[in-house]
Amino acid sequence: MYEQIQESAEFLRSKTSHQPTVGIILGSGLGGLVNEIEQSQTIDYREIPYFPISTVQGHAGKLVFGKIVGVSVVAMAGRFHYYEGYTMQQLTFPVRVMKALGVELLIVSNAAGSVNGDIEAGDLMFIRDHINLQADNPLRGPNDERLGVRFPDMLHAYDPALLNLASDIAQANGIRAHRGVYVALQGPNLETPAEYEFMHRIGADAVGMSTVPEVIVARHAGMRVFAVSVVSNKSYPISTIKETSHEDVLEMVGKAAENLAFVVKELLVIRNS
Ligand code: HPA
């Protein structure tokens, strides 16, 4: 895999003069943040050696290089999910390539269901910790020490300083936001009421089908991580659960996307100053 990562990164360096230090992964319905990228240069996943290709509606499938508030970024518009059939190694390959390009901070977003009675649809939840229930792991298999250590620590998987900053930004600007625990499941079906109840009881605040593999790889690679769930549906207490379609998820996430873009931009402004 090491050689493939280098080849992929080499290809991208030959296509763009941008040298991103921040990587951004945009979740379902959250592609709007790419409109904030200036001097942008877009490269289709199809062109990039060894990149997987996205299959889900609402995910475009391209890398966007450019600047947000003066910071060089590379954004994935369109991410990969385990339920699409990729291996964990395939779906996290772009994170490896970002690292090879010089990315030090990974910002990840997703759509998620709330299993916390205080977290409403449309709210942001800054991920402070996760529970991996995907029953697979991108680090499974022989470890390449050039990419990271065999047993990466996960104590501060989500950068505490960035969490504090994000909370301050949200509070100062009247944005409804929480800190919470994200639990990752395989999907693609949503959860049964009994499963939502279970997620609540094990200490989760939001449920989704992504993010954790990318975060594990980013931490393995020594990157800092900031991750946000945009809550698309409230699924706790279970007596209040409504049927949820993918269209419902995209619609609700679209409404909150502006808040997400605002917080990310402010974070980059402060980090850059
Ligand atoms: N469960 C899992 N993934 C999700 C949900 C949910 O309720 N909402 C958006 N993504």
PDB file of C-alpha atoms and ligand atoms in Angstrom:
ATOM      1  CA  MET A   1       0.000   0.000   0.000  1.00  0.00           C
ATOM      2  CA  TYR A   2       2.870   2.387   0.786  1.00  0.00           C
ATOM      3  CA  GLU A   3       3.947   2.522  -2.855  1.00  0.00           C
ATOM      4  CA  GLN A   4       0.363   3.102  -4.030  1.00  0.00           C
ATOM      5  CA  ILE A   5      -0.023   6.011  -1.597  1.00  0.00           C
ATOM      6  CA  GLN A   6       3.194   7.579  -2.890  1.00  0.00           C
ATOM      7  CA  GLU A   7       2.140   7.099  -6.502  1.00  0.00           C
ATOM      8  CA  SER A   8      -1.248   8.671  -5.844  1.00  0.00           C
ATOM      9  CA  ALA A   9       0.322  11.627  -4.026  1.00  0.00           C
ATOM     10  CA  GLU A  10       2.915  12.040  -6.776  1.00  0.00           C
ATOM     11  CA  PHE A  11       0.146  12.156  -9.388  1.00  0.00           C
ATOM     12  CA  LEU A  12      -1.697  14.853  -7.410  1.00  0.00           C
ATOM     13  CA  ARG A  13       1.473  16.899  -6.944  1.00  0.00           C
ATOM     14  CA  SER A  14       1.950  16.802 -10.700  1.00  0.00           C
ATOM     15  CA  LYS A  15      -1.590  18.171 -11.195  1.00  0.00           C
ATOM     16  CA  THR A  16      -1.684  20.952  -8.627  1.00  0.00           C
ATOM     17  CA  SER A  17       0.672  23.404  -7.032  1.00  0.00           C
ATOM     18  CA  HIS A  18      -1.488  23.635  -3.904  1.00  0.00           C
ATOM     19  CA  GLN A  19       0.237  22.259  -0.812  1.00  0.00           C
ATOM     20  CA  PRO A  20      -2.607  21.532   1.602  1.00  0.00           C
ATOM     21  CA  THR A  21      -2.022  21.295   5.343  1.00  0.00           C
ATOM     22  CA  VAL A  22      -5.684  20.732   6.172  1.00  0.00           C
ATOM     23  CA  GLY A  23      -7.817  17.890   4.807  1.00  0.00           C
ATOM     24  CA  ILE A  24     -11.596  18.028   4.832  1.00  0.00           C
ATOM     25  CA  ILE A  25     -14.019  15.144   4.374  1.00  0.00           C
ATOM     26  CA  LEU A  26     -17.547  16.207   3.560  1.00  0.00           C
ATOM     27  CA  GLY A  27     -20.402  13.957   4.598  1.00  0.00           C
ATOM     28  CA  SER A  28     -23.830  13.336   3.073  1.00  0.00           C
ATOM     29  CA  GLY A  29     -25.446  16.595   1.986  1.00  0.00           C
ATOM     30  CA  LEU A  30     -22.481  18.635   3.200  1.00  0.00           C
ATOM     31  CA  GLY A  31     -20.776  19.222  -0.134  1.00  0.00           C
ATOM     32  CA  GLY A  32     -21.704  22.933   0.036  1.00  0.00           C
ATOM     33  CA  LEU A  33     -18.540  23.705   1.967  1.00  0.00           C
ATOM     34  CA  VAL A  34     -16.569  23.242  -1.256  1.00  0.00           C
ATOM     35  CA  ASN A  35     -18.155  26.489  -2.506  1.00  0.00           C
ATOM     36  CA  GLU A  36     -16.120  28.259   0.170  1.00  0.00           C
ATOM     37  CA  ILE A  37     -12.885  27.079  -1.406  1.00  0.00           C
ATOM     38  CA  GLU A  38     -11.099  29.793  -3.359  1.00  0.00           C
ATOM     39  CA  GLN A  39      -8.669  29.384  -6.241  1.00  0.00           C
ATOM     40  CA  SER A  40     -10.081  25.904  -6.372  1.00  0.00           C
ATOM     41  CA  GLN A  41      -8.819  23.105  -8.510  1.00  0.00           C
ATOM     42  CA  THR A  42     -10.859  19.953  -8.856  1.00  0.00           C
ATOM     43  CA  ILE A  43      -9.606  16.471  -9.609  1.00  0.00           C
ATOM     44  CA  ASP A  44     -12.045  13.653 -10.228  1.00  0.00           C
ATOM     45  CA  TYR A  45     -11.469  10.501  -8.174  1.00  0.00           C
ATOM     46  CA  ARG A  46     -11.598   8.578 -11.442  1.00  0.00           C
ATOM     47  CA  GLU A  47      -8.350  10.187 -12.560  1.00  0.00           C
ATOM     48  CA  ILE A  48      -6.379   9.442  -9.409  1.00  0.00           C
ATOM     49  CA  PRO A  49      -4.413   6.198  -9.321  1.00  0.00           C
ATOM     50  CA  TYR A  50      -5.794   3.679  -6.764  1.00  0.00           C
ATOM     51  CA  PHE A  51      -8.627   5.964  -5.589  1.00  0.00           C
ATOM     52  CA  PRO A  52     -11.971   4.274  -5.053  1.00  0.00           C
ATOM     53  CA  ILE A  53     -15.018   5.801  -6.798  1.00  0.00           C
ATOM     54  CA  SER A  54     -18.080   7.027  -4.899  1.00  0.00           C
ATOM     55  CA  THR A  55     -21.497   5.438  -5.466  1.00  0.00           C
ATOM     56  CA  VAL A  56     -23.892   7.252  -3.117  1.00  0.00           C
ATOM     57  CA  GLN A  57     -26.397   9.914  -4.083  1.00  0.00           C
ATOM     58  CA  GLY A  58     -25.373  13.259  -2.565  1.00  0.00           C
ATOM     59  CA  HIS A  59     -21.660  12.460  -2.900  1.00  0.00           C
ATOM     60  CA  ALA A  60     -19.859  13.879  -5.889  1.00  0.00           C
ATOM     61  CA  GLY A  61     -16.540  12.075  -5.975  1.00  0.00           C
ATOM     62  CA  LYS A  62     -13.795  14.613  -6.433  1.00  0.00           C
ATOM     63  CA  LEU A  63     -10.862  16.163  -4.619  1.00  0.00           C
ATOM     64  CA  VAL A  64     -10.996  19.933  -4.368  1.00  0.00           C
ATOM     65  CA  PHE A  65      -7.740  21.788  -3.720  1.00  0.00           C
ATOM     66  CA  GLY A  66      -7.679  25.462  -2.821  1.00  0.00           C
ATOM     67  CA  LYS A  67      -7.864  27.942   0.020  1.00  0.00           C
ATOM     68  CA  ILE A  68     -10.353  28.661   2.759  1.00  0.00           C
ATOM     69  CA  VAL A  69      -9.682  31.933   4.596  1.00  0.00           C
ATOM     70  CA  GLY A  70      -6.126  31.744   3.270  1.00  0.00           C
ATOM     71  CA  VAL A  71      -5.442  28.206   4.484  1.00  0.00           C
ATOM     72  CA  SER A  72      -4.446  25.594   1.889  1.00  0.00           C
ATOM     73  CA  VAL A  73      -6.923  22.733   2.016  1.00  0.00           C
ATOM     74  CA  VAL A  74      -7.821  19.608   0.148  1.00  0.00           C
ATOM     75  CA  ALA A  75     -11.440  18.510   0.437  1.00  0.00           C
ATOM     76  CA  MET A  76     -13.046  15.224  -0.431  1.00  0.00           C
ATOM     77  CA  ALA A  77     -16.407  15.992  -1.945  1.00  0.00           C
ATOM     78  CA  GLY A  78     -17.813  12.504  -1.727  1.00  0.00           C
ATOM     79  CA  ARG A  79     -16.580  10.014   0.796  1.00  0.00           C
ATOM     80  CA  PHE A  80     -16.568   6.245   0.874  1.00  0.00           C
ATOM     81  CA  HIS A  81     -18.622   4.069   3.169  1.00  0.00           C
ATOM     82  CA  TYR A  82     -18.087   0.514   4.307  1.00  0.00           C
ATOM     83  CA  TYR A  83     -21.651  -0.366   3.282  1.00  0.00           C
ATOM     84  CA  GLU A  84     -20.802   0.400  -0.338  1.00  0.00           C
ATOM     85  CA  GLY A  85     -18.616  -2.691  -0.309  1.00  0.00           C
ATOM     86  CA  TYR A  86     -15.156  -1.163  -0.078  1.00  0.00           C
ATOM     87  CA  THR A  87     -12.653  -2.660   2.271  1.00  0.00           C
ATOM     88  CA  MET A  88     -11.647  -0.517   5.229  1.00  0.00           C
ATOM     89  CA  GLN A  89      -8.234  -0.044   3.592  1.00  0.00           C
ATOM     90  CA  GLN A  90      -9.811   1.183   0.345  1.00  0.00           C
ATOM     91  CA  LEU A  91     -12.156   3.655   1.962  1.00  0.00           C
ATOM     92  CA  THR A  92      -9.421   5.208   4.082  1.00  0.00           C
ATOM     93  CA  PHE A  93      -6.869   5.323   1.257  1.00  0.00           C
ATOM     94  CA  PRO A  94      -7.560   9.028   0.560  1.00  0.00           C
ATOM     95  CA  VAL A  95      -6.616   9.885   4.157  1.00  0.00           C
ATOM     96  CA  ARG A  96      -3.254   8.189   3.621  1.00  0.00           C
ATOM     97  CA  VAL A  97      -2.777  10.210   0.454  1.00  0.00           C
ATOM     98  CA  MET A  98      -3.663  13.441   2.262  1.00  0.00           C
ATOM     99  CA  LYS A  99      -0.984  12.663   4.821  1.00  0.00           C
ATOM    100  CA  ALA A 100       1.543  12.024   2.054  1.00  0.00           C
ATOM    101  CA  LEU A 101       0.632  15.438   0.602  1.00  0.00           C
ATOM    102  CA  GLY A 102       1.479  17.139   3.891  1.00  0.00           C
ATOM    103  CA  VAL A 103      -1.908  17.346   5.590  1.00  0.00           C
ATOM    104  CA  GLU A 104      -1.572  17.720   9.379  1.00  0.00           C
ATOM    105  CA  LEU A 105      -5.174  18.328  10.397  1.00  0.00           C
ATOM    106  CA  LEU A 106      -8.172  16.317   9.228  1.00  0.00           C
ATOM    107  CA  ILE A 107     -11.631  17.834   9.497  1.00  0.00           C
ATOM    108  CA  VAL A 108     -14.404  15.275   9.111  1.00  0.00           C
ATOM    109  CA  SER A 109     -18.134  15.804   8.835  1.00  0.00           C
ATOM    110  CA  ASN A 110     -21.069  13.438   8.675  1.00  0.00           C
ATOM    111  CA  ALA A 111     -24.815  13.198   8.960  1.00  0.00           C
ATOM    112  CA  ALA A 112     -25.974  11.335  12.051  1.00  0.00           C
ATOM    113  CA  GLY A 113     -28.997  10.390  14.096  1.00  0.00           C
ATOM    114  CA  SER A 114     -29.306  11.712  17.635  1.00  0.00           C
ATOM    115  CA  VAL A 115     -29.728   9.262  20.501  1.00  0.00           C
ATOM    116  CA  ASN A 116     -29.496  11.995  23.102  1.00  0.00           C
ATOM    117  CA  GLY A 117     -32.767  13.613  24.190  1.00  0.00           C
ATOM    118  CA  ASP A 118     -31.124  17.055  24.297  1.00  0.00           C
ATOM    119  CA  ILE A 119     -29.715  16.942  20.753  1.00  0.00           C
ATOM    120  CA  GLU A 120     -32.231  17.986  18.100  1.00  0.00           C
ATOM    121  CA  ALA A 121     -32.344  17.530  14.337  1.00  0.00           C
ATOM    122  CA  GLY A 122     -30.448  20.428  12.777  1.00  0.00           C
ATOM    123  CA  ASP A 123     -27.982  20.731  15.674  1.00  0.00           C
ATOM    124  CA  LEU A 124     -24.251  20.272  15.314  1.00  0.00           C
ATOM    125  CA  MET A 125     -22.436  17.771  17.490  1.00  0.00           C
ATOM    126  CA  PHE A 126     -18.685  18.119  17.826  1.00  0.00           C
ATOM    127  CA  ILE A 127     -17.376  14.594  18.245  1.00  0.00           C
ATOM    128  CA  ARG A 128     -15.377  14.262  21.460  1.00  0.00           C
ATOM    129  CA  ASP A 129     -15.043  10.493  21.335  1.00  0.00           C
ATOM    130  CA  HIS A 130     -16.285   7.500  19.416  1.00  0.00           C
ATOM    131  CA  ILE A 131     -17.381   3.908  19.766  1.00  0.00           C
ATOM    132  CA  ASN A 132     -16.485   1.661  16.857  1.00  0.00           C
ATOM    133  CA  LEU A 133     -19.226  -0.905  16.241  1.00  0.00           C
ATOM    134  CA  GLN A 134     -18.388  -1.455  12.591  1.00  0.00           C
ATOM    135  CA  ALA A 135     -16.765  -4.780  13.465  1.00  0.00           C
ATOM    136  CA  ASP A 136     -13.866  -4.166  11.120  1.00  0.00           C
ATOM    137  CA  ASN A 137     -10.783  -1.985  11.316  1.00  0.00           C
ATOM    138  CA  PRO A 138      -8.678  -0.243   8.664  1.00  0.00           C
ATOM    139  CA  LEU A 139      -5.499  -1.159  10.554  1.00  0.00           C
ATOM    140  CA  ARG A 140      -6.216  -4.905  10.425  1.00  0.00           C
ATOM    141  CA  GLY A 141      -3.390  -6.847   8.832  1.00  0.00           C
ATOM    142  CA  PRO A 142       0.381  -6.436   8.833  1.00  0.00           C
ATOM    143  CA  ASN A 143       1.436  -2.989  10.075  1.00  0.00           C
ATOM    144  CA  ASP A 144       3.685  -0.839   7.895  1.00  0.00           C
ATOM    145  CA  GLU A 145       5.789   1.151  10.360  1.00  0.00           C
ATOM    146  CA  ARG A 146       6.297   3.835   7.691  1.00  0.00           C
ATOM    147  CA  LEU A 147       2.584   4.636   8.047  1.00  0.00           C
ATOM    148  CA  GLY A 148       2.241   4.432  11.828  1.00  0.00           C
ATOM    149  CA  VAL A 149       2.647   2.265  14.906  1.00  0.00           C
ATOM    150  CA  ARG A 150       1.050  -1.128  15.418  1.00  0.00           C
ATOM    151  CA  PHE A 151      -1.021  -0.063  18.425  1.00  0.00           C
ATOM    152  CA  PRO A 152      -1.991   3.601  18.056  1.00  0.00           C
ATOM    153  CA  ASP A 153      -3.288   5.274  21.180  1.00  0.00           C
ATOM    154  CA  MET A 154      -6.817   6.707  21.068  1.00  0.00           C
ATOM    155  CA  LEU A 155      -6.940   8.810  24.229  1.00  0.00           C
ATOM    156  CA  HIS A 156      -7.078  12.159  22.443  1.00  0.00           C
ATOM    157  CA  ALA A 157      -8.355  11.000  19.089  1.00  0.00           C
ATOM    158  CA  TYR A 158     -10.355  14.231  18.799  1.00  0.00           C
ATOM    159  CA  ASP A 159      -8.135  17.231  19.387  1.00  0.00           C
ATOM    160  CA  PRO A 160      -9.161  18.799  22.734  1.00  0.00           C
ATOM    161  CA  ALA A 161      -7.963  22.300  21.824  1.00  0.00           C
ATOM    162  CA  LEU A 162      -9.965  22.339  18.589  1.00  0.00           C
ATOM    163  CA  LEU A 163     -13.027  21.041  20.450  1.00  0.00           C
ATOM    164  CA  ASN A 164     -12.779  23.937  22.879  1.00  0.00           C
ATOM    165  CA  LEU A 165     -12.357  26.410  20.051  1.00  0.00           C
ATOM    166  CA  ALA A 166     -15.344  25.023  18.171  1.00  0.00           C
ATOM    167  CA  SER A 167     -17.558  25.181  21.246  1.00  0.00           C
ATOM    168  CA  ASP A 168     -16.523  28.800  21.817  1.00  0.00           C
ATOM    169  CA  ILE A 169     -17.230  29.704  18.197  1.00  0.00           C
ATOM    170  CA  ALA A 170     -20.675  28.089  18.292  1.00  0.00           C
ATOM    171  CA  GLN A 171     -21.581  29.724  21.565  1.00  0.00           C
ATOM    172  CA  ALA A 172     -20.412  33.174  20.512  1.00  0.00           C
ATOM    173  CA  ASN A 173     -22.502  32.975  17.347  1.00  0.00           C
ATOM    174  CA  GLY A 174     -25.709  31.445  18.659  1.00  0.00           C
ATOM    175  CA  ILE A 175     -25.205  28.132  16.854  1.00  0.00           C
ATOM    176  CA  ARG A 176     -26.818  25.131  18.517  1.00  0.00           C
ATOM    177  CA  ALA A 177     -23.973  22.721  19.113  1.00  0.00           C
ATOM    178  CA  HIS A 178     -23.064  19.961  21.562  1.00  0.00           C
ATOM    179  CA  ARG A 179     -20.140  17.740  22.308  1.00  0.00           C
ATOM    180  CA  GLY A 180     -20.782  14.058  22.173  1.00  0.00           C
ATOM    181  CA  VAL A 181     -19.879  10.487  21.440  1.00  0.00           C
ATOM    182  CA  TYR A 182     -20.362   9.157  17.904  1.00  0.00           C
ATOM    183  CA  VAL A 183     -21.039   5.490  17.390  1.00  0.00           C
ATOM    184  CA  ALA A 184     -20.266   4.043  13.976  1.00  0.00           C
ATOM    185  CA  LEU A 185     -22.327   1.179  12.607  1.00  0.00           C
ATOM    186  CA  GLN A 186     -22.043  -0.524   9.227  1.00  0.00           C
ATOM    187  CA  GLY A 187     -25.443   0.492   7.861  1.00  0.00           C
ATOM    188  CA  PRO A 188     -26.847   0.858   5.284  1.00  0.00           C
ATOM    189  CA  ASN A 189     -30.143   0.311   7.082  1.00  0.00           C
ATOM    190  CA  LEU A 190     -31.002   2.750   9.813  1.00  0.00           C
ATOM    191  CA  GLU A 191     -31.378   1.370  13.306  1.00  0.00           C
ATOM    192  CA  THR A 192     -34.345  -0.371  14.874  1.00  0.00           C
ATOM    193  CA  PRO A 193     -35.838   1.330  17.934  1.00  0.00           C
ATOM    194  CA  ALA A 194     -34.201  -1.329  20.106  1.00  0.00           C
ATOM    195  CA  GLU A 195     -30.846  -0.536  18.501  1.00  0.00           C
ATOM    196  CA  TYR A 196     -31.254   3.234  19.036  1.00  0.00           C
ATOM    197  CA  GLU A 197     -32.109   2.493  22.678  1.00  0.00           C
ATOM    198  CA  PHE A 198     -28.983   0.332  22.918  1.00  0.00           C
ATOM    199  CA  MET A 199     -26.792   3.084  21.419  1.00  0.00           C
ATOM    200  CA  HIS A 200     -28.166   5.520  23.946  1.00  0.00           C
ATOM    201  CA  ARG A 201     -27.491   3.151  26.829  1.00  0.00           C
ATOM    202  CA  ILE A 202     -23.909   2.409  25.856  1.00  0.00           C
ATOM    203  CA  GLY A 203     -23.112   6.116  26.010  1.00  0.00           C
ATOM    204  CA  ALA A 204     -23.509   7.307  22.432  1.00  0.00           C
ATOM    205  CA  ASP A 205     -25.038  10.666  21.528  1.00  0.00           C
ATOM    206  CA  ALA A 206     -25.143  10.237  17.762  1.00  0.00           C
ATOM    207  CA  VAL A 207     -25.236   7.284  15.376  1.00  0.00           C
ATOM    208  CA  GLY A 208     -23.807   7.121  11.877  1.00  0.00           C
ATOM    209  CA  MET A 209     -22.191   4.952   9.235  1.00  0.00           C
ATOM    210  CA  SER A 210     -18.870   6.671   8.604  1.00  0.00           C
ATOM    211  CA  THR A 211     -16.040   8.760  10.068  1.00  0.00           C
ATOM    212  CA  VAL A 212     -14.526   6.271  12.512  1.00  0.00           C
ATOM    213  CA  PRO A 213     -12.381   4.444   9.910  1.00  0.00           C
ATOM    214  CA  GLU A 214     -10.981   7.740   8.627  1.00  0.00           C
ATOM    215  CA  VAL A 215     -10.299   8.961  12.159  1.00  0.00           C
ATOM    216  CA  ILE A 216      -8.501   5.748  13.093  1.00  0.00           C
ATOM    217  CA  VAL A 217      -6.269   6.053  10.035  1.00  0.00           C
ATOM    218  CA  ALA A 218      -5.657   9.753  10.608  1.00  0.00           C
ATOM    219  CA  ARG A 219      -4.571   9.052  14.183  1.00  0.00           C
ATOM    220  CA  HIS A 220      -2.424   6.140  13.034  1.00  0.00           C
ATOM    221  CA  ALA A 221      -0.780   8.588  10.616  1.00  0.00           C
ATOM    222  CA  GLY A 222      -0.244  11.169  13.383  1.00  0.00           C
ATOM    223  CA  MET A 223      -2.726  13.744  12.136  1.00  0.00           C
ATOM    224  CA  ARG A 224      -4.861  15.907  14.391  1.00  0.00           C
ATOM    225  CA  VAL A 225      -8.601  15.417  14.001  1.00  0.00           C
ATOM    226  CA  PHE A 226     -11.672  17.604  14.317  1.00  0.00           C
ATOM    227  CA  ALA A 227     -14.997  15.933  13.536  1.00  0.00           C
ATOM    228  CA  VAL A 228     -18.572  17.161  13.451  1.00  0.00           C
ATOM    229  CA  SER A 229     -21.902  15.387  13.132  1.00  0.00           C
ATOM    230  CA  VAL A 230     -24.760  17.296  11.607  1.00  0.00           C
ATOM    231  CA  VAL A 231     -27.848  15.809  13.215  1.00  0.00           C
ATOM    232  CA  SER A 232     -30.386  14.857  10.570  1.00  0.00           C
ATOM    233  CA  ASN A 233     -32.864  12.956  12.696  1.00  0.00           C
ATOM    234  CA  LYS A 234     -33.643  12.594  16.354  1.00  0.00           C
ATOM    235  CA  SER A 235     -34.090   8.979  17.327  1.00  0.00           C
ATOM    236  CA  TYR A 236     -34.342   9.194  21.083  1.00  0.00           C
ATOM    237  CA  PRO A 237     -36.461   8.734  23.132  1.00  0.00           C
ATOM    238  CA  ILE A 238     -37.659   5.894  20.961  1.00  0.00           C
ATOM    239  CA  SER A 239     -41.344   6.803  21.395  1.00  0.00           C
ATOM    240  CA  THR A 240     -40.634   9.878  19.218  1.00  0.00           C
ATOM    241  CA  ILE A 241     -38.813   8.163  16.322  1.00  0.00           C
ATOM    242  CA  LYS A 242     -40.204   8.886  12.867  1.00  0.00           C
ATOM    243  CA  GLU A 243     -39.482   7.027   9.656  1.00  0.00           C
ATOM    244  CA  THR A 244     -36.404   8.528   8.013  1.00  0.00           C
ATOM    245  CA  SER A 245     -35.487   8.400   4.333  1.00  0.00           C
ATOM    246  CA  HIS A 246     -32.176   9.359   2.764  1.00  0.00           C
ATOM    247  CA  GLU A 247     -33.965  12.392   1.280  1.00  0.00           C
ATOM    248  CA  ASP A 248     -35.060  13.473   4.782  1.00  0.00           C
ATOM    249  CA  VAL A 249     -31.449  13.181   5.938  1.00  0.00           C
ATOM    250  CA  LEU A 250     -30.141  15.280   3.034  1.00  0.00           C
ATOM    251  CA  GLU A 251     -32.810  17.939   3.503  1.00  0.00           C
ATOM    252  CA  MET A 252     -32.185  18.433   7.219  1.00  0.00           C
ATOM    253  CA  VAL A 253     -28.415  18.346   6.801  1.00  0.00           C
ATOM    254  CA  GLY A 254     -28.642  20.931   4.021  1.00  0.00           C
ATOM    255  CA  LYS A 255     -30.302  23.351   6.421  1.00  0.00           C
ATOM    256  CA  ALA A 256     -27.541  22.990   9.011  1.00  0.00           C
ATOM    257  CA  ALA A 257     -24.695  22.955   6.497  1.00  0.00           C
ATOM    258  CA  GLU A 258     -24.277  26.716   6.756  1.00  0.00           C
ATOM    259  CA  ASN A 259     -23.545  26.457  10.483  1.00  0.00           C
ATOM    260  CA  LEU A 260     -20.985  23.768   9.826  1.00  0.00           C
ATOM    261  CA  ALA A 261     -19.272  25.878   7.159  1.00  0.00           C
ATOM    262  CA  PHE A 262     -19.218  28.851   9.515  1.00  0.00           C
ATOM    263  CA  VAL A 263     -17.599  26.926  12.375  1.00  0.00           C
ATOM    264  CA  VAL A 264     -14.995  25.340  10.110  1.00  0.00           C
ATOM    265  CA  LYS A 265     -14.063  28.679   8.583  1.00  0.00           C
ATOM    266  CA  GLU A 266     -13.742  30.350  11.983  1.00  0.00           C
ATOM    267  CA  LEU A 267     -11.633  27.450  13.261  1.00  0.00           C
ATOM    268  CA  LEU A 268      -9.251  27.899  10.341  1.00  0.00           C
ATOM    269  CA  VAL A 269      -9.119  31.664  10.850  1.00  0.00           C
ATOM    270  CA  ILE A 270      -8.199  31.274  14.521  1.00  0.00           C
ATOM    271  CA  ARG A 271      -5.761  28.440  13.885  1.00  0.00           C
ATOM    272  CA  ASN A 272      -4.077  30.543  11.212  1.00  0.00           C
ATOM    273  CA  SER A 273      -3.725  33.636  13.388  1.00  0.00           C
TER     274      SER A 273
HETATM  275  N1  HPA B   1     -28.484   6.129  11.879  1.00  0.00           N
HETATM  276  C1  HPA B   1     -27.359   5.872  11.180  1.00  0.00           C
HETATM  277  N2  HPA B   1     -26.844   6.720  10.303  1.00  0.00           N
HETATM  278  C2  HPA B   1     -27.469   7.884  10.111  1.00  0.00           C
HETATM  279  C3  HPA B   1     -28.643   8.210  10.793  1.00  0.00           C
HETATM  280  C4  HPA B   1     -29.178   7.287  11.723  1.00  0.00           C
HETATM  281  O1  HPA B   1     -30.217   7.503  12.374  1.00  0.00           O
HETATM  282  N3  HPA B   1     -29.026   9.447  10.370  1.00  0.00           N
HETATM  283  C5  HPA B   1     -28.096   9.839   9.450  1.00  0.00           C
HETATM  284  N4  HPA B   1     -27.163   8.891   9.301  1.00  0.00           N
END
